[in-house]
Amino acid sequence: MATATATVHPNIALVKYWGKRNGPLNLPAVPSLSLTLDTFTTRTTVTWGSEADRAQLDGRPATPGESKRIFDFLDLIDPRRPPCAVTTANDFPTAAGLASSSSGFAALAVAGAAAAGQDLDAQALSVLARQGSGSASRSLWGGFVEWEMGTREDGTDSVGVPVAPKDHWDVAMVVAVVSDAKKAIGSRPAMRLSAETSPYYGTWVKTAAADVEVARAAVLNRDLEALGRVMEQSTHKMHATMTTCTPPVFYAQPGTIACIHAVMALRDSGTSAWLTMDAGPNVKVLCAAADADAVHAALAPHAAVVHRLGPGGAPVLS
Ligand code: 2P0
């Protein structure tokens, strides 16, 4: 019996992953590029060898659906594994568009492989984590990370690649939590609906690689305006494929719209602040660290909570 604990930060996509070319292997239809956050963590302990498969999430027993996802994932590490015990907890709201599945499956990959006695490098862990949740492939590194979509059918080249470390650029990500209620539709069915019913999905897929190219160059050049522009366009294009689904998928709440206008007003008054949104109502704003207090103040009237975050580091195993 061996036990390992991983502490992993979530990442926020600056250029979004939305849509799959292969469902079971979680192979994306588009490449994406993210920023790993500091402060927020998922902490996961895996014990390899237990009397039965048993999982605790945020201090409560996992539901049957959650257990299936967790233990099917551990089967990928070793199909002949013993029963295992898993304890996992997030110190931030789960299922509210704050990327909990990115840190969740990356933490399960890191802790699970270590508990199983497998010495996998970050790229192998990324390929593994991706099969749990696509965005998890990007949480194996700190700072800015690209997820290359790859071309192989077995997915071995659909993997995260570090672009720049966390201390490359002194930026902040200010997160306005408009609502921490569980979302009405998960990102997985929403992605599928976009691919199947949105007339804009084809354009979304066609234009994504160019967006990643622009974003990567902007990160390397520390060009906030270039990165912000392509980041906002990626968000708005992704949400356009959702709102044009049949039936429509609409995550924005009144507070979301108020935050969007607050960010545009900040820009009109000369602050370089740029927004992104995931499959939920919360608004995340990228800015220079020096402007984070001003951005925080502009968002606070419209949000339940505002978090000021920065670039975070790689997973830590203990
Ligand atoms: C992203 N999202 O790039 C995008 C943007 C949400 C919006 O990745 O089906 O939980 O497990 O691969 O990673 C959220 O979806 O989806 C997500 P699966 P995941 O961060």
Short mmCIF file of C-alpha atoms and ligand atoms in Angstrom, two decimals:
data_model
loop_
_atom_site.label_atom_id
_atom_site.label_comp_id
_atom_site.label_asym_id
_atom_site.label_seq_id
_atom_site.Cartn_x
_atom_site.Cartn_y
_atom_site.Cartn_z
CA MET A 1 0.00 0.00 0.00
CA ALA A 2 1.31 3.45 -0.92
CA THR A 3 -0.18 6.89 -0.44
CA ALA A 4 0.60 10.10 -2.34
CA THR A 5 -0.83 13.62 -2.12
CA ALA A 6 -0.78 16.18 -4.94
CA THR A 7 -1.55 19.88 -4.64
CA VAL A 8 -2.44 21.38 -8.01
CA HIS A 9 -3.61 24.78 -9.23
CA PRO A 10 -6.46 25.22 -11.71
CA ASN A 11 -5.81 26.98 -15.00
CA ILE A 12 -7.94 29.45 -16.91
CA ALA A 13 -7.93 29.22 -20.70
CA LEU A 14 -6.98 32.48 -22.41
CA VAL A 15 -7.66 30.88 -25.81
CA LYS A 16 -10.41 28.35 -25.21
CA TYR A 17 -10.83 24.62 -25.64
CA TRP A 18 -14.39 23.99 -26.80
CA GLY A 19 -15.32 20.88 -28.78
CA LYS A 20 -13.86 17.41 -29.25
CA ARG A 21 -12.76 15.44 -32.27
CA ASN A 22 -12.83 12.24 -30.18
CA GLY A 23 -15.06 11.95 -27.11
CA PRO A 24 -13.72 8.91 -25.22
CA LEU A 25 -10.07 10.05 -25.47
CA ASN A 26 -10.93 13.73 -24.91
CA LEU A 27 -9.12 14.80 -28.06
CA PRO A 28 -9.88 18.46 -28.73
CA ALA A 29 -11.16 19.99 -31.97
CA VAL A 30 -8.99 23.05 -31.27
CA PRO A 31 -5.70 23.94 -29.57
CA SER A 32 -5.84 26.17 -26.47
CA LEU A 33 -3.59 28.28 -24.23
CA SER A 34 -3.98 28.89 -20.51
CA LEU A 35 -2.65 30.60 -17.40
CA THR A 36 -2.19 28.50 -14.27
CA LEU A 37 -3.46 30.41 -11.22
CA ASP A 38 -1.89 30.78 -7.79
CA THR A 39 -3.87 30.68 -4.50
CA PHE A 40 -6.66 28.25 -5.51
CA THR A 41 -5.77 24.59 -5.17
CA THR A 42 -7.10 21.07 -5.41
CA ARG A 43 -5.47 18.74 -2.89
CA THR A 44 -5.89 15.04 -3.64
CA THR A 45 -4.65 12.00 -1.74
CA VAL A 46 -4.67 8.54 -3.34
CA THR A 47 -4.05 5.36 -1.37
CA TRP A 48 -3.16 2.50 -3.70
CA GLY A 49 -4.52 -0.54 -1.85
CA SER A 50 -7.64 -0.23 0.28
CA GLU A 51 -10.47 -2.57 1.34
CA ALA A 52 -12.73 -1.12 -1.38
CA ASP A 53 -12.86 1.76 -3.89
CA ARG A 54 -13.88 4.73 -1.79
CA ALA A 55 -13.86 8.48 -2.64
CA GLN A 56 -14.46 11.61 -0.56
CA LEU A 57 -15.02 14.98 -2.28
CA ASP A 58 -14.90 18.18 -0.25
CA GLY A 59 -15.60 16.20 2.94
CA ARG A 60 -18.58 14.18 1.67
CA PRO A 61 -18.83 10.77 0.00
CA ALA A 62 -18.62 10.97 -3.80
CA THR A 63 -21.87 10.35 -5.72
CA PRO A 64 -22.00 7.17 -7.85
CA GLY A 65 -21.37 9.28 -10.98
CA GLU A 66 -18.37 11.04 -9.46
CA SER A 67 -16.99 7.71 -8.16
CA LYS A 68 -17.26 6.16 -11.60
CA ARG A 69 -15.31 9.02 -13.19
CA ILE A 70 -12.60 8.84 -10.51
CA PHE A 71 -12.14 5.07 -10.51
CA ASP A 72 -12.41 4.70 -14.30
CA PHE A 73 -9.56 7.22 -14.38
CA LEU A 74 -7.43 5.19 -11.95
CA ASP A 75 -8.05 2.17 -14.23
CA LEU A 76 -6.14 4.10 -16.94
CA ILE A 77 -3.10 4.12 -14.65
CA ASP A 78 -3.35 0.36 -14.10
CA PRO A 79 -6.30 -1.72 -15.31
CA ARG A 80 -5.37 -4.42 -12.74
CA ARG A 81 -5.06 -1.99 -9.85
CA PRO A 82 -6.14 -2.85 -6.30
CA PRO A 83 -9.11 -1.06 -4.69
CA CYS A 84 -8.09 2.52 -3.89
CA ALA A 85 -9.10 5.30 -1.52
CA VAL A 86 -9.28 8.88 -2.84
CA THR A 87 -9.77 12.07 -0.85
CA THR A 88 -9.97 15.34 -2.74
CA ALA A 89 -10.86 18.90 -1.75
CA ASN A 90 -10.97 22.26 -3.53
CA ASP A 91 -10.43 25.49 -1.63
CA PHE A 92 -12.60 27.34 -4.19
CA PRO A 93 -16.20 26.88 -5.47
CA THR A 94 -16.69 23.67 -7.48
CA ALA A 95 -18.62 23.62 -10.79
CA ALA A 96 -18.95 27.39 -11.12
CA GLY A 97 -16.74 27.98 -14.15
CA LEU A 98 -13.62 28.23 -12.00
CA ALA A 99 -11.90 25.34 -13.74
CA SER A 100 -12.17 22.82 -10.90
CA SER A 101 -11.95 19.89 -13.32
CA SER A 102 -8.58 21.17 -14.59
CA SER A 103 -6.89 20.93 -11.20
CA GLY A 104 -9.04 17.95 -10.15
CA PHE A 105 -7.93 15.51 -12.82
CA ALA A 106 -4.37 16.83 -12.90
CA ALA A 107 -4.17 16.20 -9.13
CA LEU A 108 -5.68 12.73 -9.53
CA ALA A 109 -3.12 11.92 -12.27
CA VAL A 110 -0.14 13.15 -10.21
CA ALA A 111 -1.21 11.52 -6.92
CA GLY A 112 -2.53 8.34 -8.59
CA ALA A 113 0.58 7.68 -10.66
CA ALA A 114 2.86 8.33 -7.66
CA ALA A 115 0.77 6.09 -5.37
CA ALA A 116 0.94 3.37 -8.05
CA GLY A 117 4.73 3.66 -8.07
CA GLN A 118 4.86 4.98 -11.65
CA ASP A 119 7.48 7.62 -12.37
CA LEU A 120 5.82 9.63 -15.16
CA ASP A 121 7.18 12.93 -16.50
CA ALA A 122 4.95 16.00 -16.84
CA GLN A 123 4.10 15.26 -20.48
CA ALA A 124 3.04 11.68 -19.73
CA LEU A 125 0.98 12.99 -16.78
CA SER A 126 -0.59 15.58 -19.10
CA VAL A 127 -1.66 12.88 -21.60
CA LEU A 128 -3.11 10.91 -18.68
CA ALA A 129 -4.86 13.91 -17.07
CA ARG A 130 -6.37 14.90 -20.44
CA GLN A 131 -8.32 11.64 -20.51
CA GLY A 132 -10.02 12.64 -17.25
CA SER A 133 -10.81 16.18 -18.35
CA GLY A 134 -9.41 18.08 -21.31
CA SER A 135 -8.43 21.24 -19.46
CA ALA A 136 -6.50 19.14 -16.90
CA SER A 137 -3.82 18.54 -19.56
CA ARG A 138 -2.73 22.18 -19.01
CA SER A 139 -2.43 22.10 -15.18
CA LEU A 140 0.82 20.07 -15.10
CA TRP A 141 2.89 23.26 -15.40
CA GLY A 142 2.86 26.68 -13.84
CA GLY A 143 2.56 29.91 -15.82
CA PHE A 144 1.42 29.92 -19.45
CA VAL A 145 0.72 26.55 -21.08
CA GLU A 146 -0.44 25.50 -24.53
CA TRP A 147 -2.43 22.33 -25.17
CA GLU A 148 -1.42 21.09 -28.62
CA MET A 149 -4.31 19.24 -30.21
CA GLY A 150 -2.04 16.69 -31.89
CA THR A 151 -2.88 14.53 -34.89
CA ARG A 152 -2.48 10.93 -33.72
CA GLU A 153 -5.60 8.85 -33.25
CA ASP A 154 -4.34 7.42 -29.95
CA GLY A 155 -3.93 10.93 -28.50
CA THR A 156 -0.31 10.49 -27.40
CA ASP A 157 0.60 13.84 -29.01
CA SER A 158 -2.40 15.75 -27.61
CA VAL A 159 -0.51 17.18 -24.69
CA GLY A 160 0.30 20.30 -22.70
CA VAL A 161 3.47 22.24 -23.52
CA PRO A 162 4.85 24.97 -21.23
CA VAL A 163 5.08 28.38 -22.96
CA ALA A 164 6.44 30.63 -20.19
CA PRO A 165 6.95 30.13 -16.44
CA LYS A 166 4.93 31.92 -13.77
CA ASP A 167 7.52 34.63 -13.12
CA HIS A 168 7.76 35.50 -16.84
CA TRP A 169 5.18 38.27 -16.59
CA ASP A 170 3.72 40.23 -13.69
CA VAL A 171 0.04 39.92 -14.58
CA ALA A 172 -3.05 39.40 -12.43
CA MET A 173 -6.27 37.50 -13.02
CA VAL A 174 -9.11 39.11 -11.09
CA VAL A 175 -12.04 36.71 -10.72
CA ALA A 176 -15.53 38.10 -10.14
CA VAL A 177 -17.71 35.36 -8.67
CA VAL A 178 -21.15 36.38 -9.84
CA SER A 179 -22.75 33.16 -8.64
CA ASP A 180 -21.37 29.94 -7.15
CA ALA A 181 -24.59 28.04 -7.89
CA LYS A 182 -24.12 24.76 -9.76
CA LYS A 183 -24.51 25.38 -13.49
CA ALA A 184 -27.63 24.18 -15.33
CA ILE A 185 -25.69 22.33 -18.05
CA GLY A 186 -22.15 20.99 -17.79
CA SER A 187 -19.47 21.92 -20.28
CA ARG A 188 -19.32 18.40 -21.73
CA PRO A 189 -22.95 18.26 -23.01
CA ALA A 190 -22.75 21.96 -23.91
CA MET A 191 -19.69 21.33 -26.09
CA ARG A 192 -21.46 18.45 -27.79
CA LEU A 193 -24.55 20.57 -28.44
CA SER A 194 -22.39 23.35 -29.93
CA ALA A 195 -20.74 20.91 -32.34
CA GLU A 196 -24.07 19.37 -33.32
CA THR A 197 -26.32 22.42 -33.58
CA SER A 198 -24.47 25.77 -33.75
CA PRO A 199 -24.11 27.25 -37.25
CA TYR A 200 -20.99 29.06 -35.99
CA TYR A 201 -19.15 25.98 -34.71
CA GLY A 202 -17.27 25.43 -38.00
CA THR A 203 -15.89 28.98 -37.91
CA TRP A 204 -14.95 28.54 -34.26
CA VAL A 205 -12.87 25.46 -35.09
CA LYS A 206 -11.32 27.03 -38.21
CA THR A 207 -10.09 30.18 -36.46
CA ALA A 208 -8.76 28.72 -33.18
CA ALA A 209 -5.22 27.78 -34.25
CA ALA A 210 -4.52 31.34 -35.45
CA ASP A 211 -5.76 32.68 -32.10
CA VAL A 212 -3.31 30.43 -30.25
CA GLU A 213 -0.46 31.66 -32.49
CA VAL A 214 -1.30 35.30 -31.70
CA ALA A 215 -1.69 34.55 -27.98
CA ARG A 216 1.60 32.63 -27.73
CA ALA A 217 3.52 35.48 -29.41
CA ALA A 218 1.78 38.03 -27.16
CA VAL A 219 2.73 36.07 -24.03
CA LEU A 220 6.35 35.76 -25.14
CA ASN A 221 6.45 39.51 -25.99
CA ARG A 222 4.57 40.47 -22.80
CA ASP A 223 2.09 42.37 -25.00
CA LEU A 224 -1.00 42.69 -22.82
CA GLU A 225 -3.14 44.45 -25.39
CA ALA A 226 -2.47 41.82 -28.09
CA LEU A 227 -3.13 39.00 -25.65
CA GLY A 228 -6.23 40.70 -24.24
CA ARG A 229 -7.77 41.26 -27.66
CA VAL A 230 -7.37 37.67 -28.82
CA MET A 231 -8.46 36.36 -25.41
CA GLU A 232 -11.71 38.33 -25.46
CA GLN A 233 -12.39 37.32 -29.04
CA SER A 234 -11.87 33.65 -28.19
CA THR A 235 -14.33 33.97 -25.29
CA HIS A 236 -16.96 35.76 -27.33
CA LYS A 237 -16.62 33.30 -30.23
CA MET A 238 -16.95 30.34 -27.85
CA HIS A 239 -20.05 31.82 -26.21
CA ALA A 240 -21.47 32.62 -29.67
CA THR A 241 -21.38 28.89 -30.48
CA MET A 242 -23.32 28.29 -27.24
CA THR A 243 -26.00 30.94 -27.56
CA THR A 244 -26.69 29.77 -31.13
CA CYS A 245 -27.28 26.15 -30.07
CA THR A 246 -30.69 24.50 -30.26
CA PRO A 247 -31.73 24.82 -27.47
CA PRO A 248 -29.50 27.78 -26.56
CA VAL A 249 -26.87 27.49 -23.82
CA PHE A 250 -26.69 30.74 -21.91
CA TYR A 251 -24.43 31.02 -18.86
CA ALA A 252 -24.43 34.80 -18.34
CA GLN A 253 -26.33 36.28 -15.37
CA PRO A 254 -27.15 39.98 -14.90
CA GLY A 255 -23.96 40.33 -12.83
CA THR A 256 -21.97 38.87 -15.73
CA ILE A 257 -23.19 41.58 -18.10
CA ALA A 258 -22.52 44.28 -15.49
CA CYS A 259 -18.93 43.02 -15.12
CA ILE A 260 -18.42 43.03 -18.91
CA HIS A 261 -19.52 46.67 -19.06
CA ALA A 262 -17.31 47.54 -16.09
CA VAL A 263 -14.27 46.10 -17.90
CA MET A 264 -15.10 48.02 -21.10
CA ALA A 265 -15.47 51.21 -19.06
CA LEU A 266 -12.09 50.59 -17.42
CA ARG A 267 -10.51 50.30 -20.86
CA ASP A 268 -12.23 53.50 -22.00
CA SER A 269 -10.59 55.24 -19.06
CA GLY A 270 -7.14 53.91 -20.00
CA THR A 271 -6.69 50.71 -17.94
CA SER A 272 -5.56 47.69 -19.96
CA ALA A 273 -8.03 45.10 -18.60
CA TRP A 274 -9.38 42.17 -20.63
CA LEU A 275 -12.05 39.63 -19.81
CA THR A 276 -12.67 35.96 -20.26
CA MET A 277 -15.55 33.65 -19.25
CA ASP A 278 -15.83 29.90 -19.16
CA ALA A 279 -18.85 27.59 -18.96
CA GLY A 280 -20.40 29.60 -16.16
CA PRO A 281 -21.44 33.14 -15.18
CA ASN A 282 -18.19 34.30 -13.57
CA VAL A 283 -15.93 36.89 -15.20
CA LYS A 284 -12.13 36.70 -15.08
CA VAL A 285 -10.12 39.78 -15.93
CA LEU A 286 -6.50 39.80 -17.04
CA CYS A 287 -4.50 42.95 -16.29
CA ALA A 288 -1.08 44.15 -15.15
CA ALA A 289 -0.50 43.28 -11.48
CA ALA A 290 -0.20 47.02 -10.79
CA ASP A 291 -3.79 47.53 -12.04
CA ALA A 292 -5.35 44.65 -10.07
CA ASP A 293 -6.66 46.87 -7.27
CA ALA A 294 -8.42 49.18 -9.74
CA VAL A 295 -9.95 46.17 -11.54
CA HIS A 296 -11.01 44.67 -8.19
CA ALA A 297 -12.75 47.92 -7.25
CA ALA A 298 -14.55 48.14 -10.61
CA LEU A 299 -15.90 44.57 -10.36
CA ALA A 300 -16.80 44.51 -6.65
CA PRO A 301 -20.21 46.26 -6.94
CA HIS A 302 -21.41 43.59 -9.39
CA ALA A 303 -20.08 40.39 -7.77
CA ALA A 304 -20.64 38.33 -4.63
CA VAL A 305 -16.89 37.88 -4.17
CA VAL A 306 -13.84 39.10 -6.09
CA HIS A 307 -10.56 37.17 -5.94
CA ARG A 308 -7.24 38.67 -6.94
CA LEU A 309 -4.99 35.94 -8.32
CA GLY A 310 -1.67 35.74 -10.13
CA PRO A 311 0.30 33.19 -12.12
CA GLY A 312 0.70 29.94 -10.18
CA GLY A 313 3.26 27.16 -10.18
CA ALA A 314 3.47 23.49 -11.06
CA PRO A 315 1.91 20.58 -9.10
CA VAL A 316 3.53 19.66 -5.80
CA LEU A 317 3.71 16.06 -4.68
CA SER A 318 4.01 15.13 -1.02
C1 2P0 B 1 -11.22 25.57 -21.27
N1 2P0 B 1 -13.51 24.79 -20.67
O1 2P0 B 1 -10.42 25.69 -22.22
C2 2P0 B 1 -12.70 25.46 -21.63
C3 2P0 B 1 -13.33 26.80 -21.81
C4 2P0 B 1 -14.69 25.53 -20.35
C5 2P0 B 1 -14.72 26.67 -21.27
O2 2P0 B 1 -12.21 23.01 -20.58
O3 2P0 B 1 -15.16 17.37 -21.35
O4 2P0 B 1 -14.11 20.01 -17.91
O5 2P0 B 1 -13.75 17.11 -19.32
O6 2P0 B 1 -12.72 17.72 -21.51
O7 2P0 B 1 -12.10 20.40 -19.43
C6 2P0 B 1 -14.16 22.85 -19.34
O8 2P0 B 1 -14.31 21.60 -19.81
O9 2P0 B 1 -14.18 19.35 -20.34
C7 2P0 B 1 -13.25 23.56 -20.24
P1 2P0 B 1 -13.94 17.81 -20.64
P2 2P0 B 1 -13.56 20.30 -19.26
O10 2P0 B 1 -10.85 25.63 -20.08
#
